[in-house]
Amino acid sequence: MHTRQVEVFHAIYVHGSISAAARTLRVSQPYVSTALRRLHDQLGFKLFVLVRGRLVPTDEAHVLFGEANHVFDRIESLRRAVKNIRTHGGGHIRLAVVPSLGLDIAPRAIARFREHHPGITMEIQTLHHDDLFRSLRERECDLAIAYDPPAHARLSRTRLGQGQLMVAHKPDALCATRDGLALTQLHDQEIIGVSGSGPIGNLLARALEVERVAVREVISVQTFFVAAALVRYGAGVSVVDEFTARAGLFQDIVFQPLNPSLRFSVECVHLEDRPISGIVGEFIAHFQNVLPESSRQT
């Protein structure tokens, strides 16, 4: 299937008729009908059958649509990039970040960057650790920003800063101290765990094991934001990253650093065979400048 055939198939599948597909593609109905007939002949099986005046996808069409939809999305992304370069002399950045960086740090950095480069468009994905690097390897994004990313032969890493883990609790649940909480104060506490936290979840697990601190994980969630929300309503205590704590979304709960601190690096990652452009490098600089600001605001 060449590009135009993918577009014709996609339009008919989505809109359900030759006429609607023709309007979407801005071509004549005979063009779409001919293209579909040739596609059926080329494939050796039918993608649509006529039922009560409407084209109904076959089982084969349902199988192919997922792949065709992915190709169609990439074609549309390419067209947007060409349009941006033609009209603005700019470009398009596809960024993936872990969810907690999407609460405050990434939006702030993006807003500042676009003040200087209003012609640049961006796609933002918030993904869990493993999905983030899959997206990068499969070239669904150009740049990923995550915590303690793994070493990989295909990936190039740049350290932007660091963060630390913080205990989130209701004011009366634990004793707040100026120096922070000892990990041992979590012993036998009902904990809200974050199963999608990747390397920093492992960081906490190792520290608990070393200190022989036994906690009771009563709830498991996928993001630090949801964990903090559950703490807010009294469901337990949690350990979250400092960027969730400093986003300013939970004024009625206490966030305390651990003493001694448990720290992790914040790094940007890209494929080695796709070096970052100058404009992406400038965005990274904005992001790096924003990171320490959240610490100063608390």
Short mmCIF file of C-alpha atoms in Angstrom, two decimals:
data_model
loop_
_atom_site.label_atom_id
_atom_site.label_comp_id
_atom_site.label_asym_id
_atom_site.label_seq_id
_atom_site.Cartn_x
_atom_site.Cartn_y
_atom_site.Cartn_z
CA MET A 1 0.00 0.00 0.00
CA HIS A 2 1.43 3.36 -0.98
CA THR A 3 0.74 6.58 0.91
CA ARG A 4 -2.36 7.64 -1.03
CA GLN A 5 -3.90 4.18 -0.67
CA VAL A 6 -3.37 4.37 3.11
CA GLU A 7 -5.16 7.75 3.14
CA VAL A 8 -8.09 6.42 1.09
CA PHE A 9 -8.44 3.32 3.27
CA HIS A 10 -8.22 5.40 6.45
CA ALA A 11 -10.83 7.92 5.26
CA ILE A 12 -13.34 5.25 4.21
CA TYR A 13 -12.85 3.28 7.44
CA VAL A 14 -13.32 6.36 9.62
CA HIS A 15 -16.19 7.99 7.70
CA GLY A 16 -18.01 4.92 6.40
CA SER A 17 -18.77 6.05 2.84
CA ILE A 18 -17.14 6.94 -0.47
CA SER A 19 -18.72 10.41 -0.50
CA ALA A 20 -17.56 11.33 3.02
CA ALA A 21 -14.07 10.01 2.28
CA ALA A 22 -13.94 12.07 -0.92
CA ARG A 23 -14.92 15.24 0.93
CA THR A 24 -12.28 14.60 3.60
CA LEU A 25 -9.56 13.98 1.01
CA ARG A 26 -10.84 16.81 -1.23
CA VAL A 27 -11.03 14.57 -4.28
CA SER A 28 -13.89 13.27 -6.44
CA GLN A 29 -16.02 10.26 -5.52
CA PRO A 30 -14.97 8.40 -8.70
CA TYR A 31 -11.34 8.85 -7.65
CA VAL A 32 -12.01 7.20 -4.26
CA SER A 33 -14.09 4.41 -5.82
CA THR A 34 -11.36 3.65 -8.36
CA ALA A 35 -8.64 3.77 -5.70
CA LEU A 36 -10.57 1.34 -3.49
CA ARG A 37 -11.26 -1.07 -6.37
CA ARG A 38 -7.57 -1.09 -7.32
CA LEU A 39 -6.61 -1.62 -3.69
CA HIS A 40 -8.91 -4.64 -3.43
CA ASP A 41 -7.40 -6.07 -6.63
CA GLN A 42 -3.88 -5.47 -5.39
CA LEU A 43 -4.45 -7.02 -1.97
CA GLY A 44 -6.46 -10.00 -3.18
CA PHE A 45 -9.15 -9.54 -0.53
CA LYS A 46 -11.85 -7.01 0.27
CA LEU A 47 -11.52 -4.36 2.94
CA PHE A 48 -15.16 -3.19 2.73
CA VAL A 49 -18.48 -4.69 1.72
CA LEU A 50 -21.64 -2.77 0.89
CA VAL A 51 -24.41 -3.36 3.45
CA ARG A 52 -27.65 -1.34 3.11
CA GLY A 53 -25.94 1.41 1.23
CA ARG A 54 -23.03 1.75 3.67
CA LEU A 55 -19.50 0.44 3.40
CA VAL A 56 -18.81 -1.92 6.29
CA PRO A 57 -15.20 -2.89 7.17
CA THR A 58 -14.32 -6.57 6.89
CA ASP A 59 -12.34 -8.47 9.51
CA GLU A 60 -9.25 -7.92 7.37
CA ALA A 61 -9.86 -4.16 7.43
CA HIS A 62 -10.07 -4.16 11.23
CA VAL A 63 -6.72 -5.96 11.40
CA LEU A 64 -5.05 -3.49 9.04
CA PHE A 65 -6.56 -0.33 10.48
CA GLY A 66 -4.29 -0.20 13.55
CA GLU A 67 -1.17 -0.21 11.35
CA ALA A 68 -2.73 2.14 8.80
CA ASN A 69 -3.78 4.55 11.55
CA HIS A 70 -0.19 4.68 12.83
CA VAL A 71 1.10 5.44 9.32
CA PHE A 72 -1.62 8.06 8.83
CA ASP A 73 -0.64 9.80 12.09
CA ARG A 74 3.00 9.93 11.00
CA ILE A 75 1.99 11.38 7.62
CA GLU A 76 -0.04 14.07 9.37
CA SER A 77 2.86 14.82 11.72
CA LEU A 78 5.17 15.19 8.71
CA ARG A 79 2.74 17.57 7.03
CA ARG A 80 2.50 19.70 10.17
CA ALA A 81 6.27 19.89 10.38
CA VAL A 82 6.54 20.95 6.72
CA LYS A 83 3.84 23.56 7.23
CA ASN A 84 5.57 24.93 10.33
CA ILE A 85 8.89 25.21 8.54
CA ARG A 86 7.28 26.86 5.51
CA THR A 87 5.15 29.35 7.41
CA HIS A 88 7.23 30.08 10.50
CA GLY A 89 10.73 28.98 9.62
CA GLY A 90 10.34 26.93 12.77
CA GLY A 91 9.89 23.29 13.59
CA HIS A 92 8.14 20.74 15.71
CA ILE A 93 9.32 19.15 18.98
CA ARG A 94 7.89 15.87 20.27
CA LEU A 95 8.58 15.61 23.99
CA ALA A 96 7.89 12.79 26.45
CA VAL A 97 8.15 13.32 30.21
CA VAL A 98 7.31 11.29 33.30
CA PRO A 99 3.90 12.34 34.73
CA SER A 100 5.20 14.27 37.75
CA LEU A 101 7.28 16.56 35.52
CA GLY A 102 4.10 17.25 33.56
CA LEU A 103 2.42 18.84 36.60
CA ASP A 104 4.48 22.03 36.77
CA ILE A 105 8.08 21.84 35.53
CA ALA A 106 7.42 20.94 31.89
CA PRO A 107 4.49 23.38 31.43
CA ARG A 108 6.56 26.22 32.87
CA ALA A 109 9.57 25.43 30.67
CA ILE A 110 7.39 25.06 27.57
CA ALA A 111 5.63 28.39 28.19
CA ARG A 112 8.97 30.21 28.56
CA PHE A 113 10.43 28.54 25.50
CA ARG A 114 7.46 29.52 23.34
CA GLU A 115 7.72 33.14 24.45
CA HIS A 116 10.98 33.18 22.49
CA HIS A 117 9.86 30.80 19.73
CA PRO A 118 6.12 31.20 19.07
CA GLY A 119 6.50 29.51 15.68
CA ILE A 120 7.61 26.20 17.18
CA THR A 121 4.86 23.67 17.78
CA MET A 122 5.11 20.85 20.29
CA GLU A 123 3.58 17.47 21.13
CA ILE A 124 3.75 16.50 24.80
CA GLN A 125 3.36 12.95 26.10
CA THR A 126 3.27 12.02 29.78
CA LEU A 127 4.34 8.39 30.05
CA HIS A 128 5.46 5.98 32.73
CA HIS A 129 9.13 5.10 32.79
CA ASP A 130 9.12 1.98 30.58
CA ASP A 131 6.61 3.41 28.09
CA LEU A 132 8.65 6.59 27.81
CA PHE A 133 11.76 4.79 26.56
CA ARG A 134 9.70 2.54 24.30
CA SER A 135 8.24 5.70 22.72
CA LEU A 136 11.74 7.05 22.22
CA ARG A 137 13.11 3.83 20.71
CA GLU A 138 10.10 3.55 18.38
CA ARG A 139 10.64 7.19 17.35
CA GLU A 140 7.27 8.39 18.61
CA CYS A 141 9.06 11.24 20.39
CA ASP A 142 12.30 13.15 19.79
CA LEU A 143 13.29 13.78 23.39
CA ALA A 144 12.50 12.11 26.72
CA ILE A 145 13.03 13.57 30.19
CA ALA A 146 12.99 11.10 33.06
CA TYR A 147 14.50 10.07 36.38
CA ASP A 148 17.66 7.95 36.47
CA PRO A 149 17.26 6.63 32.90
CA PRO A 150 18.95 3.32 32.14
CA ALA A 151 22.20 3.07 30.21
CA HIS A 152 21.55 1.90 26.66
CA ALA A 153 23.80 1.61 23.60
CA ARG A 154 21.33 3.52 21.41
CA LEU A 155 20.56 6.32 23.87
CA SER A 156 22.48 9.49 24.63
CA ARG A 157 21.89 11.00 28.10
CA THR A 158 22.42 14.50 29.50
CA ARG A 159 22.03 15.31 33.19
CA LEU A 160 19.78 18.32 33.83
CA GLY A 161 19.63 18.32 37.63
CA GLN A 162 18.48 16.24 40.53
CA GLY A 163 15.51 15.66 42.77
CA GLN A 164 14.81 13.89 46.03
CA LEU A 165 12.12 11.73 47.54
CA MET A 166 9.71 13.28 50.04
CA VAL A 167 7.22 11.83 52.49
CA ALA A 168 3.64 13.00 51.98
CA HIS A 169 1.35 12.83 55.00
CA LYS A 170 -1.50 14.56 56.80
CA PRO A 171 -0.31 17.09 59.43
CA ASP A 172 -1.31 14.83 62.32
CA ALA A 173 -0.05 11.55 60.83
CA LEU A 174 3.67 12.02 61.42
CA CYS A 175 5.79 14.42 63.41
CA ALA A 176 7.02 17.24 61.19
CA THR A 177 10.64 18.22 61.80
CA ARG A 178 12.92 20.89 60.36
CA ASP A 179 15.59 18.33 59.45
CA GLY A 180 13.27 15.90 57.69
CA LEU A 181 12.05 12.42 58.49
CA ALA A 182 14.19 9.39 59.19
CA LEU A 183 13.22 6.45 57.03
CA THR A 184 12.68 4.42 60.20
CA GLN A 185 9.67 6.62 61.03
CA LEU A 186 7.83 4.85 58.23
CA HIS A 187 8.11 1.50 59.99
CA ASP A 188 4.72 -0.24 60.15
CA GLN A 189 2.99 2.71 58.44
CA GLU A 190 0.16 2.16 55.94
CA ILE A 191 1.80 3.21 52.69
CA ILE A 192 0.36 4.19 49.32
CA GLY A 193 2.82 2.70 46.84
CA VAL A 194 3.54 3.85 43.28
CA SER A 195 4.05 0.83 41.04
CA GLY A 196 4.98 2.78 37.90
CA SER A 197 7.78 4.82 39.45
CA GLY A 198 10.66 2.91 37.84
CA PRO A 199 14.20 3.53 39.13
CA ILE A 200 13.20 5.87 41.95
CA GLY A 201 10.75 3.29 43.21
CA ASN A 202 13.67 0.88 43.27
CA LEU A 203 15.72 3.52 45.10
CA LEU A 204 13.15 3.63 47.90
CA ALA A 205 12.79 -0.17 48.03
CA ARG A 206 16.55 -0.64 48.45
CA ALA A 207 16.71 1.99 51.19
CA LEU A 208 13.84 0.35 53.10
CA GLU A 209 15.58 -3.00 52.84
CA VAL A 210 18.93 -1.62 54.06
CA GLU A 211 17.29 0.10 57.05
CA ARG A 212 15.10 -2.97 57.70
CA VAL A 213 11.98 -0.81 57.63
CA ALA A 214 8.79 -2.81 57.10
CA VAL A 215 5.85 -0.88 55.65
CA ARG A 216 2.33 -2.05 54.85
CA GLU A 217 1.41 -1.14 51.28
CA VAL A 218 -2.36 -0.84 51.44
CA ILE A 219 -2.92 0.84 48.06
CA SER A 220 -0.90 0.71 44.84
CA VAL A 221 -1.29 3.44 42.19
CA GLN A 222 0.44 4.40 38.94
CA THR A 223 1.43 8.04 39.56
CA PHE A 224 2.77 10.16 42.41
CA PHE A 225 -0.04 12.66 41.80
CA VAL A 226 -2.72 10.05 42.58
CA ALA A 227 -0.72 8.90 45.62
CA ALA A 228 -0.63 12.48 46.97
CA ALA A 229 -4.36 12.88 46.31
CA LEU A 230 -5.06 9.75 48.36
CA VAL A 231 -2.89 11.09 51.18
CA ARG A 232 -4.93 14.28 51.09
CA TYR A 233 -8.09 12.31 51.87
CA GLY A 234 -6.50 10.32 54.68
CA ALA A 235 -5.92 7.02 52.87
CA GLY A 236 -2.38 6.65 54.17
CA VAL A 237 1.17 7.97 53.86
CA SER A 238 3.20 7.99 50.66
CA VAL A 239 6.70 8.70 49.39
CA VAL A 240 6.67 10.88 46.26
CA ASP A 241 9.16 12.77 44.14
CA GLU A 242 9.83 16.40 45.04
CA PHE A 243 8.39 17.75 41.77
CA THR A 244 4.96 16.41 42.66
CA ALA A 245 5.41 17.87 46.16
CA ARG A 246 6.43 21.29 44.85
CA ALA A 247 3.76 21.63 42.17
CA GLY A 248 1.56 23.46 44.69
CA LEU A 249 -1.49 21.26 44.12
CA PHE A 250 -1.79 19.90 47.67
CA GLN A 251 -1.72 22.74 50.17
CA ASP A 252 -3.37 20.75 52.96
CA ILE A 253 -0.81 17.96 53.29
CA VAL A 254 2.78 17.99 54.54
CA PHE A 255 5.77 17.06 52.35
CA GLN A 256 9.00 16.33 54.18
CA PRO A 257 12.35 15.25 52.76
CA LEU A 258 13.96 12.13 54.08
CA ASN A 259 17.04 12.42 56.31
CA PRO A 260 19.44 11.24 55.03
CA SER A 261 18.06 12.23 51.63
CA LEU A 262 17.33 9.83 48.80
CA ARG A 263 18.27 11.63 45.58
CA PHE A 264 17.88 10.83 41.90
CA SER A 265 19.02 12.50 38.69
CA VAL A 266 16.80 14.21 36.13
CA GLU A 267 18.09 13.55 32.63
CA CYS A 268 17.10 14.14 29.03
CA VAL A 269 17.58 11.29 26.59
CA HIS A 270 17.57 11.04 22.81
CA LEU A 271 18.54 8.45 20.23
CA GLU A 272 22.23 8.60 19.36
CA ASP A 273 21.47 8.38 15.65
CA ARG A 274 19.16 11.40 15.92
CA PRO A 275 21.27 14.23 17.41
CA ILE A 276 19.26 17.08 18.89
CA SER A 277 18.84 20.25 16.86
CA GLY A 278 19.81 23.71 18.04
CA ILE A 279 16.19 24.58 18.80
CA VAL A 280 15.72 21.42 20.90
CA GLY A 281 18.94 22.24 22.72
CA GLU A 282 17.52 25.66 23.55
CA PHE A 283 14.36 24.05 24.96
CA ILE A 284 16.50 21.75 27.11
CA ALA A 285 18.30 24.81 28.50
CA HIS A 286 14.93 26.36 29.50
CA PHE A 287 13.93 23.10 31.17
CA GLN A 288 17.21 22.92 33.05
CA ASN A 289 16.78 26.50 34.30
CA VAL A 290 13.27 25.79 35.60
CA LEU A 291 14.21 22.68 37.60
CA PRO A 292 15.87 24.39 40.61
CA GLU A 293 13.21 27.12 40.77
CA SER A 294 10.63 24.77 42.27
CA SER A 295 13.01 24.06 45.18
CA ARG A 296 13.54 27.77 45.86
CA GLN A 297 9.80 28.42 45.99
CA THR A 298 9.19 26.16 49.01
#
